[in-house]
Amino acid sequence: RHVAAEAGMSMGLVQHYFSTKDQMLLFTFRTLSEHVAQRMGEAVGALPQPPGPRSLLRTMLKELLPLTGQARAEVPIWTAFLARAIVEPSLAAPLREGAGQMRDFIADQIRAAQRSGEADPGLDPQQEAATLLALADGLMLRAMIERDDAEATLATLDYHIDRIFTGDHPPVRDA
């Protein structure tokens, strides 16, 4: 009812497209995911090419944070979807899939940086990727609830990225 009223259309029309609230939430989740992916692509495209692993990851993770008006407006929708996905397994599936793909991509970038000597060779790339994604999730919520400013949020992200991409390391040689 609320969606129909906000959209200025009849409930019957909304129900024609979405027979359940979960279908509407899934559609919204996919739409927001596309918007975030587009923002990431644009931000990465604005980097000097080709971007190094550190700048690529920072740029992508930054786009997950509510640092702009558009991103801040999306967070309540994300959290509504997340809350419902906790109790509805069919909604959790796309979250797991997307998070898994992002975690693997981040881990691959860390491995590439380890091979080139840009990242600490002693780190576990999969664990670091999982930690960075959890950090981004936490920063997103903290920034919204505590109204942290962009500078504080980015300083926390940079602190953890700098922990991975520190100083000069000898390149890792493939065995």
PDB file of C-alpha atoms in Angstrom:
ATOM      1  CA  ARG A   1       0.000   0.000   0.000  1.00  0.00           C
ATOM      2  CA  HIS A   2       2.771   2.397   0.934  1.00  0.00           C
ATOM      3  CA  VAL A   3       4.633   1.766  -2.320  1.00  0.00           C
ATOM      4  CA  ALA A   4       1.485   2.254  -4.392  1.00  0.00           C
ATOM      5  CA  ALA A   5       0.674   5.481  -2.564  1.00  0.00           C
ATOM      6  CA  GLU A   6       4.236   6.825  -2.924  1.00  0.00           C
ATOM      7  CA  ALA A   7       4.258   5.931  -6.626  1.00  0.00           C
ATOM      8  CA  GLY A   8       0.836   7.454  -7.196  1.00  0.00           C
ATOM      9  CA  MET A   9      -0.624   4.262  -8.611  1.00  0.00           C
ATOM     10  CA  SER A  10      -3.212   1.726  -7.633  1.00  0.00           C
ATOM     11  CA  MET A  11      -2.394  -1.231  -5.442  1.00  0.00           C
ATOM     12  CA  GLY A  12      -3.665  -3.489  -8.222  1.00  0.00           C
ATOM     13  CA  LEU A  13      -1.053  -2.136 -10.612  1.00  0.00           C
ATOM     14  CA  VAL A  14       1.757  -2.685  -8.097  1.00  0.00           C
ATOM     15  CA  GLN A  15       0.456  -6.211  -7.426  1.00  0.00           C
ATOM     16  CA  HIS A  16       0.425  -6.866 -11.167  1.00  0.00           C
ATOM     17  CA  TYR A  17       4.220  -6.532 -11.156  1.00  0.00           C
ATOM     18  CA  PHE A  18       4.948  -7.795  -7.643  1.00  0.00           C
ATOM     19  CA  SER A  19       2.709 -10.410  -6.088  1.00  0.00           C
ATOM     20  CA  THR A  20       4.719 -10.400  -2.844  1.00  0.00           C
ATOM     21  CA  LYS A  21       6.726  -7.924  -0.805  1.00  0.00           C
ATOM     22  CA  ASP A  22       9.767 -10.191  -1.215  1.00  0.00           C
ATOM     23  CA  GLN A  23       9.538  -9.927  -5.007  1.00  0.00           C
ATOM     24  CA  MET A  24       9.488  -6.148  -4.705  1.00  0.00           C
ATOM     25  CA  LEU A  25      12.466  -6.192  -2.333  1.00  0.00           C
ATOM     26  CA  LEU A  26      14.428  -8.471  -4.669  1.00  0.00           C
ATOM     27  CA  PHE A  27      13.713  -6.197  -7.635  1.00  0.00           C
ATOM     28  CA  THR A  28      14.826  -3.206  -5.595  1.00  0.00           C
ATOM     29  CA  PHE A  29      17.978  -5.011  -4.439  1.00  0.00           C
ATOM     30  CA  ARG A  30      18.921  -5.855  -8.027  1.00  0.00           C
ATOM     31  CA  THR A  31      18.253  -2.294  -9.167  1.00  0.00           C
ATOM     32  CA  LEU A  32      20.384  -0.828  -6.364  1.00  0.00           C
ATOM     33  CA  SER A  33      23.135  -3.354  -7.098  1.00  0.00           C
ATOM     34  CA  GLU A  34      23.174  -2.197 -10.717  1.00  0.00           C
ATOM     35  CA  HIS A  35      23.409   1.439  -9.607  1.00  0.00           C
ATOM     36  CA  VAL A  36      26.313   0.700  -7.268  1.00  0.00           C
ATOM     37  CA  ALA A  37      28.100  -1.333  -9.956  1.00  0.00           C
ATOM     38  CA  GLN A  38      27.651   1.549 -12.399  1.00  0.00           C
ATOM     39  CA  ARG A  39      29.052   4.045  -9.862  1.00  0.00           C
ATOM     40  CA  MET A  40      31.993   1.724  -9.224  1.00  0.00           C
ATOM     41  CA  GLY A  41      32.672   1.423 -12.936  1.00  0.00           C
ATOM     42  CA  GLU A  42      32.575   5.177 -13.413  1.00  0.00           C
ATOM     43  CA  ALA A  43      34.846   5.784 -10.425  1.00  0.00           C
ATOM     44  CA  VAL A  44      37.336   3.143 -11.578  1.00  0.00           C
ATOM     45  CA  GLY A  45      37.206   4.580 -15.101  1.00  0.00           C
ATOM     46  CA  ALA A  46      38.227   7.974 -13.724  1.00  0.00           C
ATOM     47  CA  LEU A  47      41.427   6.524 -12.216  1.00  0.00           C
ATOM     48  CA  PRO A  48      44.725   6.666 -14.087  1.00  0.00           C
ATOM     49  CA  GLN A  49      44.726   3.530 -16.213  1.00  0.00           C
ATOM     50  CA  PRO A  50      45.533   0.841 -15.477  1.00  0.00           C
ATOM     51  CA  PRO A  51      44.839   1.332 -11.777  1.00  0.00           C
ATOM     52  CA  GLY A  52      46.966  -0.504  -9.257  1.00  0.00           C
ATOM     53  CA  PRO A  53      45.335  -2.968  -6.875  1.00  0.00           C
ATOM     54  CA  ARG A  54      45.333  -0.547  -3.920  1.00  0.00           C
ATOM     55  CA  SER A  55      43.688   2.346  -5.754  1.00  0.00           C
ATOM     56  CA  LEU A  56      41.255  -0.025  -7.474  1.00  0.00           C
ATOM     57  CA  LEU A  57      40.119  -1.588  -4.189  1.00  0.00           C
ATOM     58  CA  ARG A  58      39.909   1.734  -2.352  1.00  0.00           C
ATOM     59  CA  THR A  59      37.837   3.241  -5.145  1.00  0.00           C
ATOM     60  CA  MET A  60      35.471   0.281  -5.282  1.00  0.00           C
ATOM     61  CA  LEU A  61      35.047   0.000  -1.509  1.00  0.00           C
ATOM     62  CA  LYS A  62      34.515   3.747  -1.247  1.00  0.00           C
ATOM     63  CA  GLU A  63      31.483   3.394  -3.537  1.00  0.00           C
ATOM     64  CA  LEU A  64      29.894   1.028  -1.002  1.00  0.00           C
ATOM     65  CA  LEU A  65      29.937   3.758   1.650  1.00  0.00           C
ATOM     66  CA  PRO A  66      27.260   6.430   2.184  1.00  0.00           C
ATOM     67  CA  LEU A  67      29.474   9.350   1.247  1.00  0.00           C
ATOM     68  CA  THR A  68      27.129  10.989  -1.281  1.00  0.00           C
ATOM     69  CA  GLY A  69      23.482  11.955  -1.119  1.00  0.00           C
ATOM     70  CA  GLN A  70      22.551   9.169  -3.507  1.00  0.00           C
ATOM     71  CA  ALA A  71      24.459   6.524  -1.534  1.00  0.00           C
ATOM     72  CA  ARG A  72      22.970   7.790   1.748  1.00  0.00           C
ATOM     73  CA  ALA A  73      19.461   7.482   0.297  1.00  0.00           C
ATOM     74  CA  GLU A  74      20.167   3.869  -0.682  1.00  0.00           C
ATOM     75  CA  VAL A  75      21.314   2.653   2.744  1.00  0.00           C
ATOM     76  CA  PRO A  76      17.822   2.372   4.306  1.00  0.00           C
ATOM     77  CA  ILE A  77      16.723   0.298   1.315  1.00  0.00           C
ATOM     78  CA  TRP A  78      19.798  -1.938   1.606  1.00  0.00           C
ATOM     79  CA  THR A  79      19.213  -2.451   5.309  1.00  0.00           C
ATOM     80  CA  ALA A  80      15.536  -3.299   4.776  1.00  0.00           C
ATOM     81  CA  PHE A  81      16.586  -5.917   2.250  1.00  0.00           C
ATOM     82  CA  LEU A  82      19.294  -7.259   4.577  1.00  0.00           C
ATOM     83  CA  ALA A  83      16.875  -7.507   7.482  1.00  0.00           C
ATOM     84  CA  ARG A  84      14.386  -9.471   5.407  1.00  0.00           C
ATOM     85  CA  ALA A  85      17.132 -11.674   3.914  1.00  0.00           C
ATOM     86  CA  ILE A  86      18.066 -12.821   7.417  1.00  0.00           C
ATOM     87  CA  VAL A  87      14.709 -14.580   7.775  1.00  0.00           C
ATOM     88  CA  GLU A  88      13.980 -15.350   4.106  1.00  0.00           C
ATOM     89  CA  PRO A  89      16.613 -17.676   2.587  1.00  0.00           C
ATOM     90  CA  SER A  90      15.564 -16.984  -1.015  1.00  0.00           C
ATOM     91  CA  LEU A  91      16.508 -13.324  -0.543  1.00  0.00           C
ATOM     92  CA  ALA A  92      19.830 -14.224   1.051  1.00  0.00           C
ATOM     93  CA  ALA A  93      20.998 -16.137  -2.045  1.00  0.00           C
ATOM     94  CA  PRO A  94      21.758 -13.063  -4.212  1.00  0.00           C
ATOM     95  CA  LEU A  95      23.557 -11.447  -1.267  1.00  0.00           C
ATOM     96  CA  ARG A  96      25.770 -14.505  -0.809  1.00  0.00           C
ATOM     97  CA  GLU A  97      26.484 -14.681  -4.531  1.00  0.00           C
ATOM     98  CA  GLY A  98      27.380 -11.003  -4.867  1.00  0.00           C
ATOM     99  CA  ALA A  99      29.474 -10.990  -1.700  1.00  0.00           C
ATOM    100  CA  GLY A 100      31.306 -14.115  -2.827  1.00  0.00           C
ATOM    101  CA  GLN A 101      32.149 -12.580  -6.195  1.00  0.00           C
ATOM    102  CA  MET A 102      33.331  -9.359  -4.571  1.00  0.00           C
ATOM    103  CA  ARG A 103      35.375 -11.241  -1.953  1.00  0.00           C
ATOM    104  CA  ASP A 104      37.069 -13.311  -4.689  1.00  0.00           C
ATOM    105  CA  PHE A 105      37.805 -10.181  -6.747  1.00  0.00           C
ATOM    106  CA  ILE A 106      39.334  -8.404  -3.746  1.00  0.00           C
ATOM    107  CA  ALA A 107      41.403 -11.481  -2.865  1.00  0.00           C
ATOM    108  CA  ASP A 108      42.660 -11.672  -6.459  1.00  0.00           C
ATOM    109  CA  GLN A 109      43.750  -8.019  -6.287  1.00  0.00           C
ATOM    110  CA  ILE A 110      45.588  -8.658  -3.020  1.00  0.00           C
ATOM    111  CA  ARG A 111      47.320 -11.689  -4.558  1.00  0.00           C
ATOM    112  CA  ALA A 112      48.375  -9.566  -7.535  1.00  0.00           C
ATOM    113  CA  ALA A 113      49.745  -6.937  -5.160  1.00  0.00           C
ATOM    114  CA  GLN A 114      51.612  -9.613  -3.206  1.00  0.00           C
ATOM    115  CA  ARG A 115      53.196 -10.911  -6.419  1.00  0.00           C
ATOM    116  CA  SER A 116      54.354  -7.405  -7.355  1.00  0.00           C
ATOM    117  CA  GLY A 117      55.644  -6.575  -3.883  1.00  0.00           C
ATOM    118  CA  GLU A 118      52.944  -3.969  -3.142  1.00  0.00           C
ATOM    119  CA  ALA A 119      51.280  -5.993  -0.376  1.00  0.00           C
ATOM    120  CA  ASP A 120      52.440  -7.950   2.626  1.00  0.00           C
ATOM    121  CA  PRO A 121      53.183 -11.463   1.335  1.00  0.00           C
ATOM    122  CA  GLY A 122      52.342 -13.007   4.710  1.00  0.00           C
ATOM    123  CA  LEU A 123      48.667 -12.071   4.598  1.00  0.00           C
ATOM    124  CA  ASP A 124      45.857 -14.454   3.675  1.00  0.00           C
ATOM    125  CA  PRO A 125      44.130 -12.756   0.689  1.00  0.00           C
ATOM    126  CA  GLN A 126      40.767 -14.469   1.280  1.00  0.00           C
ATOM    127  CA  GLN A 127      40.738 -13.458   4.948  1.00  0.00           C
ATOM    128  CA  GLU A 128      41.769  -9.899   4.140  1.00  0.00           C
ATOM    129  CA  ALA A 129      39.056  -9.671   1.477  1.00  0.00           C
ATOM    130  CA  ALA A 130      36.425 -10.910   3.935  1.00  0.00           C
ATOM    131  CA  THR A 131      37.674  -8.391   6.502  1.00  0.00           C
ATOM    132  CA  LEU A 132      37.517  -5.487   4.030  1.00  0.00           C
ATOM    133  CA  LEU A 133      33.947  -6.352   3.042  1.00  0.00           C
ATOM    134  CA  ALA A 134      32.892  -6.653   6.685  1.00  0.00           C
ATOM    135  CA  LEU A 135      34.582  -3.328   7.363  1.00  0.00           C
ATOM    136  CA  ALA A 136      32.705  -1.665   4.487  1.00  0.00           C
ATOM    137  CA  ASP A 137      29.413  -3.046   5.808  1.00  0.00           C
ATOM    138  CA  GLY A 138      30.178  -1.788   9.304  1.00  0.00           C
ATOM    139  CA  LEU A 139      31.331   1.614   8.086  1.00  0.00           C
ATOM    140  CA  MET A 140      28.162   1.965   6.024  1.00  0.00           C
ATOM    141  CA  LEU A 141      25.964   1.413   9.067  1.00  0.00           C
ATOM    142  CA  ARG A 142      28.125   3.428  11.450  1.00  0.00           C
ATOM    143  CA  ALA A 143      28.251   6.387   9.077  1.00  0.00           C
ATOM    144  CA  MET A 144      24.456   6.411   8.896  1.00  0.00           C
ATOM    145  CA  ILE A 145      23.698   5.844  12.564  1.00  0.00           C
ATOM    146  CA  GLU A 146      26.478   7.923  14.093  1.00  0.00           C
ATOM    147  CA  ARG A 147      26.448  10.457  11.258  1.00  0.00           C
ATOM    148  CA  ASP A 148      30.203  10.130  10.832  1.00  0.00           C
ATOM    149  CA  ASP A 149      31.601  12.516   8.309  1.00  0.00           C
ATOM    150  CA  ALA A 150      33.140  11.299   5.090  1.00  0.00           C
ATOM    151  CA  GLU A 151      36.649  12.144   6.268  1.00  0.00           C
ATOM    152  CA  ALA A 152      36.416   9.901   9.365  1.00  0.00           C
ATOM    153  CA  THR A 153      34.837   7.082   7.379  1.00  0.00           C
ATOM    154  CA  LEU A 154      37.521   7.217   4.691  1.00  0.00           C
ATOM    155  CA  ALA A 155      40.284   7.449   7.295  1.00  0.00           C
ATOM    156  CA  THR A 156      39.098   4.154   8.783  1.00  0.00           C
ATOM    157  CA  LEU A 157      38.924   2.504   5.366  1.00  0.00           C
ATOM    158  CA  ASP A 158      42.396   3.813   4.472  1.00  0.00           C
ATOM    159  CA  TYR A 159      43.839   2.592   7.761  1.00  0.00           C
ATOM    160  CA  HIS A 160      42.845  -0.977   6.956  1.00  0.00           C
ATOM    161  CA  ILE A 161      43.838  -0.788   3.297  1.00  0.00           C
ATOM    162  CA  ASP A 162      47.231   0.629   4.303  1.00  0.00           C
ATOM    163  CA  ARG A 163      47.690  -2.354   6.630  1.00  0.00           C
ATOM    164  CA  ILE A 164      47.540  -4.633   3.559  1.00  0.00           C
ATOM    165  CA  PHE A 165      49.413  -2.414   1.108  1.00  0.00           C
ATOM    166  CA  THR A 166      52.385  -1.415   3.219  1.00  0.00           C
ATOM    167  CA  GLY A 167      55.792  -0.230   2.097  1.00  0.00           C
ATOM    168  CA  ASP A 168      58.093  -2.257  -0.075  1.00  0.00           C
ATOM    169  CA  HIS A 169      57.845  -6.009   0.033  1.00  0.00           C
ATOM    170  CA  PRO A 170      59.849  -8.413  -2.061  1.00  0.00           C
ATOM    171  CA  PRO A 171      57.727  -9.760  -4.923  1.00  0.00           C
ATOM    172  CA  VAL A 172      56.302 -13.215  -4.337  1.00  0.00           C
ATOM    173  CA  ARG A 173      57.758 -15.713  -6.785  1.00  0.00           C
ATOM    174  CA  ASP A 174      55.520 -18.449  -8.098  1.00  0.00           C
ATOM    175  CA  ALA A 175      56.875 -21.864  -7.195  1.00  0.00           C
TER     176      ALA A 175
END
